[in-house]
Coordinates of C-alpha atoms in Angstrom, one line a residue:
Chain A
M1 CA 148.5 229.2 135.5
L2 CA 145.7 231.7 135.0
I3 CA 142.6 230.8 136.9
M4 CA 139.4 232.1 135.3
I5 CA 136.6 232.9 137.7
E6 CA 133.0 232.8 136.7
I7 CA 132.0 236.4 136.0
I8 CA 128.4 235.7 134.9
E9 CA 126.3 233.0 136.4
I10 CA 122.9 232.3 135.1
S11 CA 120.6 229.9 136.8
K12 CA 117.2 228.5 135.9
L13 CA 116.5 231.5 133.8
N14 CA 113.0 231.7 132.2
K15 CA 111.4 234.3 130.1
T16 CA 107.8 234.3 129.0
Y17 CA 106.6 237.3 127.0
A18 CA 103.1 238.7 127.0
G19 CA 101.1 236.3 124.9
K20 CA 102.6 233.4 126.7
F21 CA 105.5 233.0 124.3
Q22 CA 108.3 231.2 126.2
A23 CA 111.5 232.7 124.9
L24 CA 113.9 231.0 127.4
T25 CA 113.4 227.8 129.4
D26 CA 115.6 226.9 132.4
V27 CA 118.7 228.4 131.1
D28 CA 121.9 227.6 133.1
L29 CA 125.1 229.3 131.8
S30 CA 128.4 230.5 133.2
I31 CA 130.7 232.9 131.5
K32 CA 134.3 233.0 132.6
S33 CA 136.2 236.2 133.2
G34 CA 138.4 237.2 130.3
E35 CA 137.1 234.7 127.8
I36 CA 135.4 235.2 124.5
F37 CA 132.1 233.3 124.5
A38 CA 130.1 232.8 121.4
L39 CA 126.4 232.1 121.6
L40 CA 125.1 230.5 118.5
G41 CA 121.6 229.8 117.5
P42 CA 119.1 230.1 114.7
N43 CA 116.8 233.1 114.4
G44 CA 114.4 233.3 117.3
A45 CA 116.4 230.9 119.4
G46 CA 116.5 233.3 122.4
K47 CA 120.0 234.8 122.0
T48 CA 119.0 238.5 122.1
T49 CA 116.5 237.8 124.9
L50 CA 119.2 236.3 127.0
I51 CA 121.6 239.2 126.4
S52 CA 118.9 241.7 126.9
M53 CA 118.0 240.2 130.3
I54 CA 121.6 240.4 131.5
C55 CA 121.8 244.0 130.3
G56 CA 118.6 245.0 132.1
L57 CA 116.5 245.6 129.0
V58 CA 114.1 242.7 129.5
R59 CA 112.6 241.6 132.8
L60 CA 113.2 238.2 134.3
T61 CA 110.2 235.9 134.5
S62 CA 112.1 233.6 137.0
G63 CA 115.6 232.5 137.7
T64 CA 118.7 234.5 138.7
I65 CA 121.5 236.3 136.9
R66 CA 124.7 237.1 138.9
V67 CA 127.5 239.2 137.7
D68 CA 130.7 238.9 139.8
G69 CA 128.5 237.4 142.5
K70 CA 126.0 240.2 142.6
N71 CA 122.4 239.6 141.7
I72 CA 121.3 241.9 138.8
E73 CA 117.9 242.5 140.5
D74 CA 119.4 243.6 143.8
Q75 CA 122.4 245.6 142.6
P76 CA 121.6 246.8 139.1
R77 CA 123.7 249.9 139.2
D78 CA 126.9 248.2 140.2
I79 CA 126.5 245.6 137.5
R80 CA 125.4 247.9 134.6
Q81 CA 128.3 250.1 135.1
R82 CA 130.5 247.2 134.2
I83 CA 128.6 246.1 131.1
G84 CA 128.8 247.5 127.6
L85 CA 126.3 246.5 124.9
V86 CA 126.4 246.6 121.2
P87 CA 122.9 245.9 120.1
Q88 CA 121.9 244.1 116.9
E89 CA 120.1 247.0 115.3
L90 CA 122.1 250.1 114.3
T91 CA 120.2 252.3 116.6
T92 CA 121.7 255.8 116.7
N93 CA 120.6 259.4 117.0
M94 CA 121.1 260.3 113.3
F95 CA 121.6 264.0 114.1
E96 CA 124.4 263.6 116.6
T97 CA 128.1 263.7 115.7
V98 CA 130.3 260.7 116.4
W99 CA 132.1 262.6 119.2
D100 CA 128.9 263.8 120.9
T101 CA 127.2 260.4 120.8
V102 CA 130.1 258.6 122.3
Q103 CA 130.5 261.3 125.0
F104 CA 126.8 261.0 125.7
T105 CA 127.0 257.3 126.5
R106 CA 130.0 257.9 128.8
G107 CA 128.0 260.5 130.7
L108 CA 124.9 258.3 130.9
F109 CA 127.0 255.7 132.7
G110 CA 128.1 258.3 135.3
F111 CA 131.6 258.9 133.9
K112 CA 133.0 262.4 133.7
K113 CA 134.3 263.7 130.3
N114 CA 137.7 262.3 129.4
N115 CA 138.6 263.7 126.0
K116 CA 141.9 261.8 125.8
F117 CA 140.2 258.4 126.4
I118 CA 137.5 259.1 123.8
E119 CA 140.2 260.3 121.4
N120 CA 142.2 257.0 121.8
L121 CA 139.0 254.9 121.6
L122 CA 138.0 256.6 118.3
K123 CA 141.5 256.2 117.0
S124 CA 141.6 252.5 117.9
L125 CA 138.3 252.0 115.9
S126 CA 139.5 254.1 113.0
L127 CA 136.8 256.7 113.7
W128 CA 138.9 259.7 114.6
D129 CA 138.6 261.2 111.2
K130 CA 134.9 260.9 111.4
R131 CA 134.4 262.4 114.8
K132 CA 132.8 265.6 113.5
N133 CA 130.4 263.7 111.1
T134 CA 126.8 263.3 112.0
M135 CA 125.6 259.7 112.3
M136 CA 123.4 259.9 109.3
T137 CA 126.4 260.5 107.0
L138 CA 128.2 257.3 108.0
S139 CA 128.1 254.0 106.2
G140 CA 126.7 250.9 107.9
G141 CA 130.1 249.6 108.8
M142 CA 131.1 252.9 110.3
K143 CA 127.9 253.1 112.3
R144 CA 128.7 249.6 113.6
R145 CA 132.1 250.8 114.8
V146 CA 130.4 253.8 116.5
M147 CA 128.1 251.3 118.3
I148 CA 131.2 249.5 119.6
A149 CA 132.8 252.8 120.6
K150 CA 129.7 253.7 122.5
A151 CA 129.7 250.4 124.3
L152 CA 133.3 250.9 125.3
A153 CA 132.9 254.6 126.2
H154 CA 132.5 253.8 129.9
E155 CA 135.4 251.4 130.1
P156 CA 133.4 248.3 130.8
D157 CA 135.0 245.0 131.6
I158 CA 132.2 242.9 130.2
L159 CA 131.1 243.5 126.6
F160 CA 128.1 242.0 124.9
L161 CA 128.0 242.1 121.1
D162 CA 124.7 241.0 119.5
E163 CA 125.6 240.0 116.0
P164 CA 128.3 242.7 115.7
T165 CA 129.4 241.9 112.2
A166 CA 125.9 241.5 110.6
G167 CA 126.0 243.3 107.3
V168 CA 129.6 244.2 107.6
D169 CA 132.0 243.5 104.7
V170 CA 134.7 240.9 105.0
S171 CA 137.6 243.4 105.5
L172 CA 135.8 245.3 108.2
R173 CA 134.8 242.1 109.9
K174 CA 138.4 241.0 110.1
D175 CA 139.3 244.4 111.5
M176 CA 136.7 244.0 114.2
W177 CA 138.0 240.5 115.1
T178 CA 141.4 242.0 115.6
Q179 CA 140.0 244.7 117.8
L180 CA 138.0 242.2 119.8
H181 CA 141.1 240.1 120.3
A182 CA 142.9 243.2 121.5
L183 CA 140.1 244.0 123.9
R184 CA 140.2 240.4 125.3
K185 CA 144.0 240.9 125.8
S186 CA 143.2 244.0 127.9
G187 CA 141.0 241.8 130.2
V188 CA 137.6 242.4 128.8
T189 CA 135.2 239.5 128.9
I190 CA 133.4 239.3 125.5
I191 CA 130.1 237.6 124.9
L192 CA 128.9 237.6 121.3
T193 CA 126.1 236.2 119.4
T194 CA 126.6 235.5 115.7
H195 CA 125.1 233.9 112.7
Y196 CA 128.6 233.5 111.2
I197 CA 130.0 230.2 112.3
E198 CA 133.3 231.3 110.9
E199 CA 133.3 234.2 113.3
A200 CA 132.7 231.9 116.3
E201 CA 135.4 229.5 115.0
E202 CA 137.8 232.4 114.6
M203 CA 137.0 234.3 117.9
A204 CA 135.6 232.1 120.6
D205 CA 137.3 230.3 123.5
R206 CA 134.0 228.6 124.3
I207 CA 130.8 228.1 122.3
G208 CA 127.2 227.8 123.5
V209 CA 124.4 226.7 121.3
I210 CA 120.9 227.8 122.0
N211 CA 117.8 226.6 120.3
N212 CA 114.1 227.1 121.1
G213 CA 115.1 228.9 124.3
K214 CA 117.2 226.1 125.7
I215 CA 120.9 225.8 125.9
V216 CA 121.8 222.7 123.8
I217 CA 125.5 222.6 124.6
V218 CA 128.3 224.6 126.0
E219 CA 131.9 223.5 125.3
K220 CA 135.4 224.7 124.5
K221 CA 135.6 225.3 120.8
E222 CA 138.3 222.7 120.1
K223 CA 136.6 220.2 122.3
L224 CA 133.3 220.8 120.7
I225 CA 134.7 220.2 117.2
K226 CA 136.6 217.1 118.5
K227 CA 133.7 215.8 120.5
L228 CA 131.0 216.2 117.9
G229 CA 132.9 216.4 114.8
K230 CA 132.8 213.5 112.2
K231 CA 135.7 212.6 110.0
H232 CA 135.3 211.8 106.4
I233 CA 137.7 209.8 104.2
S234 CA 137.4 209.6 100.4
F235 CA 139.2 207.1 98.3
K236 CA 139.6 208.0 94.6
L237 CA 139.5 204.5 93.1
D238 CA 141.6 203.2 90.2
N239 CA 138.7 201.2 88.8
E240 CA 135.0 201.6 88.9
L241 CA 133.2 199.7 91.7
K242 CA 129.6 198.8 90.9
K243 CA 128.7 197.4 94.3
I244 CA 130.2 197.5 97.8
P245 CA 131.6 194.0 98.6
K246 CA 129.9 192.2 101.4
R247 CA 133.1 192.1 103.5
L248 CA 133.0 195.9 103.6
A249 CA 129.3 196.1 104.6
N250 CA 130.1 196.9 108.2
F251 CA 131.8 200.1 107.3
K252 CA 128.7 201.6 105.8
L253 CA 130.5 202.9 102.8
T254 CA 129.0 204.8 99.9
I255 CA 130.2 205.1 96.4
K256 CA 129.8 207.9 93.9
D257 CA 131.6 208.6 90.6
K258 CA 134.6 206.2 91.4
V259 CA 135.0 207.8 94.8
L260 CA 134.4 205.7 97.9
H261 CA 133.2 207.6 100.9
Y262 CA 133.7 206.6 104.6
E263 CA 132.3 208.8 107.4
Y264 CA 132.9 207.9 111.0
D265 CA 132.7 209.3 114.5
S266 CA 136.2 210.3 115.5
K267 CA 135.5 209.8 119.2
N268 CA 134.4 206.2 118.8
T269 CA 137.2 204.2 120.2
D270 CA 136.0 201.0 118.6
I271 CA 136.8 202.3 115.1
H272 CA 140.2 201.6 113.8
I273 CA 140.9 203.0 110.4
S274 CA 143.5 200.3 109.7
N275 CA 140.7 197.7 109.6
L276 CA 139.2 199.5 106.6
F277 CA 142.6 199.7 104.8
D278 CA 143.1 196.0 105.4
A279 CA 139.6 195.1 104.1
L280 CA 140.2 197.2 101.0
K281 CA 143.4 195.4 100.4
T282 CA 141.8 192.0 100.9
E283 CA 139.1 192.9 98.3
N284 CA 141.8 194.2 95.9
I285 CA 140.3 197.6 95.8
T286 CA 143.0 200.0 94.8
Y287 CA 143.0 203.8 94.9
K288 CA 144.9 206.7 93.5
D289 CA 144.4 209.2 96.2
I290 CA 142.9 209.7 99.7
T291 CA 141.4 212.9 101.1
T292 CA 140.3 213.4 104.7
K293 CA 138.1 216.0 106.1
Q294 CA 136.9 216.9 109.6
S295 CA 133.4 218.4 109.9
S296 CA 133.4 222.1 110.4
L297 CA 131.7 223.9 113.3
E298 CA 129.0 224.9 110.9
E299 CA 128.2 221.3 110.2
I300 CA 128.2 220.5 113.9
F301 CA 125.9 223.5 114.6
V302 CA 123.4 222.4 111.9
E303 CA 123.4 218.9 113.3
L304 CA 122.9 220.1 116.9
V305 CA 120.1 222.4 116.0
K306 CA 118.4 219.7 113.9
N307 CA 118.6 217.2 116.8
S308 CA 117.6 219.5 119.6
Chain B
M1 CA 122.2 259.5 142.7
N2 CA 123.9 259.4 139.2
F3 CA 124.2 263.2 138.8
Q4 CA 126.5 262.9 135.8
A5 CA 123.8 260.9 134.0
I6 CA 121.2 263.5 134.9
K7 CA 123.4 266.3 133.7
T8 CA 124.2 264.4 130.5
I9 CA 120.5 263.9 129.6
Y10 CA 119.7 267.5 130.6
M11 CA 122.5 269.0 128.6
F12 CA 121.6 266.7 125.6
E13 CA 118.0 268.0 125.6
M14 CA 119.1 271.7 126.1
M15 CA 121.5 271.4 123.2
R16 CA 118.6 270.1 121.1
M17 CA 116.8 273.3 121.9
F18 CA 119.8 275.5 120.9
R19 CA 120.2 273.4 117.7
T20 CA 116.6 274.0 116.8
I21 CA 116.2 277.5 118.2
G22 CA 113.9 278.5 115.4
Q23 CA 111.4 275.8 116.2
S24 CA 111.9 275.8 120.0
I25 CA 112.0 279.5 120.8
A26 CA 111.5 281.8 117.8
A27 CA 108.4 280.2 116.4
P28 CA 106.3 280.2 119.7
V29 CA 107.6 283.7 120.6
I30 CA 106.6 285.1 117.1
S31 CA 103.3 283.4 117.0
T32 CA 102.4 284.6 120.5
S33 CA 103.5 288.2 119.5
L34 CA 101.0 288.0 116.7
Y35 CA 98.3 287.4 119.2
F36 CA 99.4 290.5 121.0
V37 CA 99.4 292.5 117.8
V38 CA 96.0 291.2 116.7
F39 CA 94.1 290.8 119.9
G40 CA 96.0 293.2 122.0
S41 CA 96.8 296.3 119.9
A42 CA 94.4 296.0 116.9
I43 CA 91.1 294.4 118.0
G44 CA 91.9 294.8 121.8
S45 CA 91.6 298.6 121.5
S46 CA 87.9 298.3 120.7
I47 CA 87.1 295.8 123.4
K48 CA 86.3 297.2 126.8
S49 CA 88.5 296.4 129.8
I50 CA 87.9 293.4 132.0
D51 CA 88.0 293.8 135.8
G52 CA 89.7 297.1 135.2
V53 CA 92.4 295.6 133.0
S54 CA 92.8 296.5 129.4
Y55 CA 92.0 293.7 127.0
G56 CA 95.6 293.6 125.6
S57 CA 97.0 293.2 129.1
F58 CA 94.2 290.8 130.2
I59 CA 95.2 288.1 127.6
V60 CA 98.9 288.1 128.5
P61 CA 98.8 285.5 131.3
G62 CA 96.5 283.3 129.2
L63 CA 98.8 283.5 126.1
I64 CA 101.9 282.7 128.2
M65 CA 100.0 279.7 129.6
L66 CA 99.0 278.6 126.1
S67 CA 102.6 278.6 124.9
V68 CA 104.1 277.1 128.1
L69 CA 101.5 274.3 128.3
T70 CA 101.9 273.2 124.7
Q71 CA 105.7 273.6 124.7
S72 CA 106.2 271.8 128.0
I73 CA 104.2 268.8 126.6
S74 CA 105.9 268.9 123.2
N75 CA 109.4 269.2 124.5
A76 CA 109.1 266.5 127.1
S77 CA 107.1 264.1 124.9
F78 CA 109.5 264.4 122.0
G79 CA 112.5 264.2 124.3
I80 CA 111.6 260.7 125.5
Y81 CA 109.7 259.5 122.4
F82 CA 112.5 260.1 119.9
P83 CA 114.9 257.6 121.6
R84 CA 112.0 255.2 121.7
F85 CA 111.4 255.8 118.0
T86 CA 115.1 255.3 117.0
G87 CA 115.7 252.6 119.5
T88 CA 118.4 254.4 121.4
I89 CA 116.4 254.1 124.5
Y90 CA 118.3 250.9 125.1
E91 CA 121.2 253.1 126.4
Q92 CA 119.1 254.7 129.1
L93 CA 117.6 251.4 130.1
S94 CA 120.9 249.6 130.3
A95 CA 122.8 252.4 132.0
P96 CA 123.3 252.6 135.8
I97 CA 120.6 255.2 136.0
S98 CA 117.3 255.0 138.0
Y99 CA 113.9 255.9 136.5
L100 CA 113.8 259.0 138.8
E101 CA 117.1 260.2 137.3
I102 CA 115.8 259.7 133.8
V103 CA 112.7 261.8 134.6
I104 CA 114.7 264.5 136.3
G105 CA 116.9 264.7 133.2
Y106 CA 114.2 264.9 130.6
V107 CA 111.5 266.7 132.6
G108 CA 114.1 269.1 134.0
A109 CA 115.2 270.1 130.5
A110 CA 111.7 270.4 129.2
T111 CA 110.8 272.6 132.2
S112 CA 113.8 274.8 131.7
K113 CA 112.9 275.3 128.0
S114 CA 109.3 276.2 128.8
L115 CA 110.4 278.5 131.6
I116 CA 112.8 280.3 129.2
L117 CA 110.0 280.5 126.6
G118 CA 107.5 281.8 129.2
L119 CA 109.8 284.6 130.3
L120 CA 110.7 285.5 126.8
I121 CA 107.0 285.8 125.8
L122 CA 106.4 287.9 129.0
G123 CA 109.3 290.2 127.9
T124 CA 108.0 290.4 124.4
A125 CA 104.5 291.2 125.6
N126 CA 105.9 294.4 127.0
F127 CA 106.6 295.7 123.5
F128 CA 102.9 295.5 122.5
V129 CA 100.8 295.9 125.7
D130 CA 101.1 297.2 129.2
V131 CA 102.1 294.4 131.6
S132 CA 102.2 294.7 135.3
I133 CA 102.9 291.9 137.7
Q134 CA 101.3 292.3 141.1
N135 CA 103.0 289.4 142.8
I136 CA 106.2 288.3 141.1
P137 CA 107.1 285.4 143.5
L138 CA 103.6 284.0 143.0
M139 CA 103.8 284.4 139.3
T140 CA 107.2 282.6 139.2
L141 CA 105.9 279.8 141.4
F142 CA 102.8 279.3 139.3
L143 CA 104.8 279.4 136.1
L144 CA 107.3 276.9 137.5
L145 CA 104.6 274.6 138.8
T146 CA 102.9 274.6 135.4
C147 CA 106.1 274.0 133.5
I148 CA 107.0 271.0 135.7
T149 CA 103.5 269.5 135.7
F150 CA 103.0 269.7 132.0
S151 CA 106.5 268.5 131.2
L152 CA 105.7 265.5 133.4
F153 CA 102.5 265.1 131.5
G154 CA 104.4 265.4 128.2
F155 CA 106.8 262.7 129.4
I156 CA 103.8 260.4 129.9
I157 CA 102.6 261.1 126.4
G158 CA 106.0 260.4 125.0
I159 CA 106.0 257.0 126.7
W160 CA 102.4 256.2 125.6
A161 CA 102.6 257.4 122.0
E162 CA 103.2 254.7 119.4
N163 CA 103.7 257.2 116.5
F164 CA 104.2 260.9 115.8
E165 CA 100.5 261.4 115.2
Q166 CA 99.7 260.2 118.8
L167 CA 102.5 262.5 120.0
Q168 CA 100.8 265.5 118.6
I169 CA 97.2 264.6 119.2
I170 CA 97.0 265.5 122.9
P171 CA 98.6 269.0 122.6
L172 CA 96.7 269.8 119.4
L173 CA 93.3 268.3 120.1
V174 CA 93.1 268.5 123.9
I175 CA 95.4 271.1 125.4
T176 CA 95.0 273.9 122.8
P177 CA 91.2 273.8 122.8
L178 CA 91.1 273.5 126.6
T179 CA 93.4 276.5 126.9
F180 CA 91.3 278.6 124.5
L181 CA 88.2 277.6 126.3
G182 CA 89.8 278.0 129.7
G183 CA 89.6 281.8 129.8
S184 CA 92.8 282.7 128.0
F185 CA 91.0 285.4 126.0
Y186 CA 88.0 286.1 128.2
S187 CA 86.8 286.1 131.7
L188 CA 84.4 283.3 132.6
K189 CA 82.0 285.9 133.9
M190 CA 81.4 286.9 130.3
L191 CA 79.9 283.5 129.6
P192 CA 76.2 282.5 130.1
P193 CA 75.8 280.7 133.5
I194 CA 75.5 277.3 132.0
W195 CA 78.8 277.6 130.1
Q196 CA 80.4 279.1 133.2
K197 CA 79.5 275.8 135.1
I198 CA 80.7 273.7 132.2
S199 CA 84.0 275.7 132.1
F200 CA 84.8 274.8 135.7
L201 CA 85.1 271.2 134.5
N202 CA 88.1 272.4 132.4
P203 CA 91.2 271.8 134.5
L204 CA 93.1 274.5 132.7
V205 CA 90.7 277.2 133.9
Y206 CA 92.2 276.9 137.3
L207 CA 95.8 277.3 136.1
I208 CA 95.0 280.2 133.8
S209 CA 93.0 281.9 136.5
G210 CA 95.7 281.4 139.2
F211 CA 98.4 282.7 136.9
R212 CA 96.3 285.8 136.0
W213 CA 95.7 286.4 139.7
S214 CA 99.5 286.8 140.2
F215 CA 99.4 289.5 137.5
Y216 CA 96.3 291.5 138.3
G217 CA 95.1 290.3 141.8
S218 CA 91.9 288.8 140.5
G219 CA 90.9 285.6 138.6
D220 CA 87.9 283.5 137.7
V221 CA 88.4 281.2 140.7
N222 CA 89.8 281.4 144.1
L223 CA 93.6 281.5 144.3
G224 CA 93.7 278.6 146.8
V225 CA 91.6 276.4 144.6
S226 CA 93.9 277.2 141.7
F227 CA 96.9 276.1 143.7
I228 CA 95.2 272.9 144.9
M229 CA 94.3 272.0 141.3
A230 CA 97.8 272.7 140.1
A231 CA 99.3 270.6 142.9
L232 CA 96.7 267.8 142.1
F233 CA 97.8 267.7 138.4
L234 CA 101.4 267.5 139.6
I235 CA 100.6 264.6 142.0
V236 CA 98.6 262.7 139.4
S237 CA 101.4 263.0 136.8
L238 CA 104.0 261.8 139.3
L239 CA 101.8 258.8 140.3
I240 CA 101.3 257.9 136.6
I241 CA 105.1 258.1 136.0
R242 CA 105.8 256.0 139.0
W243 CA 103.3 253.4 137.7
I244 CA 105.0 253.5 134.2
F245 CA 108.4 252.8 135.6
K246 CA 107.2 250.2 138.2
T247 CA 105.5 248.2 135.4
G248 CA 107.9 249.1 132.6
Y249 CA 104.9 250.1 130.5
K250 CA 106.1 250.4 126.9
L251 CA 109.7 250.4 128.0
K252 CA 110.5 246.9 129.2
T253 CA 109.0 243.6 128.1

């Protein structure tokens, strides 16, 4: 059995910007080695601040961040060498070629030139043909790939992606997902923030939700959906039902256009669906069809943010 | 020490110079040559010699200083401002590289460029006027000290500037006038006493005078004082940069 150690440990992390804006409040979070962790949150929730603090771009107000047991304030060099960052903005030197800009990043991180490695990296990101192009001639999607290539140029084992597929078309987004899965397979720990719930649902092993600078929940993806997800059953009735019979009042049913709706908490052990079926039979309510639906991660996310 | 990172920044900046050779080297060399033609050969021939040095030769150290000062500031300030402007500064800040190494990379490159430029202008001056250097090691030392100090100063401006206008304002509105009024084209002895006294408040007087001393063995101020002032600028610039990185001024929130 693979034992996942905690590669990043964040404890009681606070960030207050000048002007007294509190961006993060007592954040505790652990990231496991080799996992894909998705951090979800609305705009201004504190996602980028959190990533920026781990990557050394923003100062800590209080609290600690440890990477592989090392405090980022005590041993920043050792830690930074292991981290790659794809920032949210497409920040590139527009006059540089793809090849030069990726080599530049590798050099900044203290690595000697390795043309073969960079060649393979560019090929894996479908950038090899563009290696002689200057950044200003590339499309947004291509620039985003270069940002990923730059983040991987120094062979990091921890990769942060701050909204990596923002503004990227569906096909390229799916390509990127495949590439990130391949990276995870090679042992890279991936932490990504995203607005696309579908992306988190597709990619993540665990999901953290942050809102107003506070971590609302951290849970395995499947467990989160199971734990907080609601189930919904719709009965397409044979005959119109003008009013819900008194015997069915406990089920809090709703009716609309000859469809009877029942929403329930799947983790509630007191609920037995068979009771509803029995009650419908007793009331002689017949139906042509039944559809069931489990709430999506998106619905769970919206609910969590609303209630936090 | 992350030597690879220093080399990477240094080479990146030097490559920028070669990419923009017209702007970085040709333009300042040509514009300074025009000064030699106009003030040295044309007008200079009708101006009497100063301290036994022909006017054309007299202005050589001052003109080299004018170019070196402005180019040191421009190169270093643009070098660090551009990644701030484009946002790519995040790479330097998230890389395993200390602030000292960042400064060595950027300021080292700006210093090298200014040094190359200064030597090119010195070489070009020989085509137009007679140039003799009395003390070559002293001249080299003064030139190097000036290039380093003003590249550091340029780096500070590059961190401070919020836009391209602010980036240009110090070289254009402060350094160039102070260089012109600092004895580049005349000896302070030629001024009325009150203006001589006021001129001593101009820090560039000491640099230009010290540099000229290494050429012709005389200057407006004592050589020792020139050196002390040059060292003082260097120390002040270093202290400001230390403060910038300690506080993260305009780099980290």
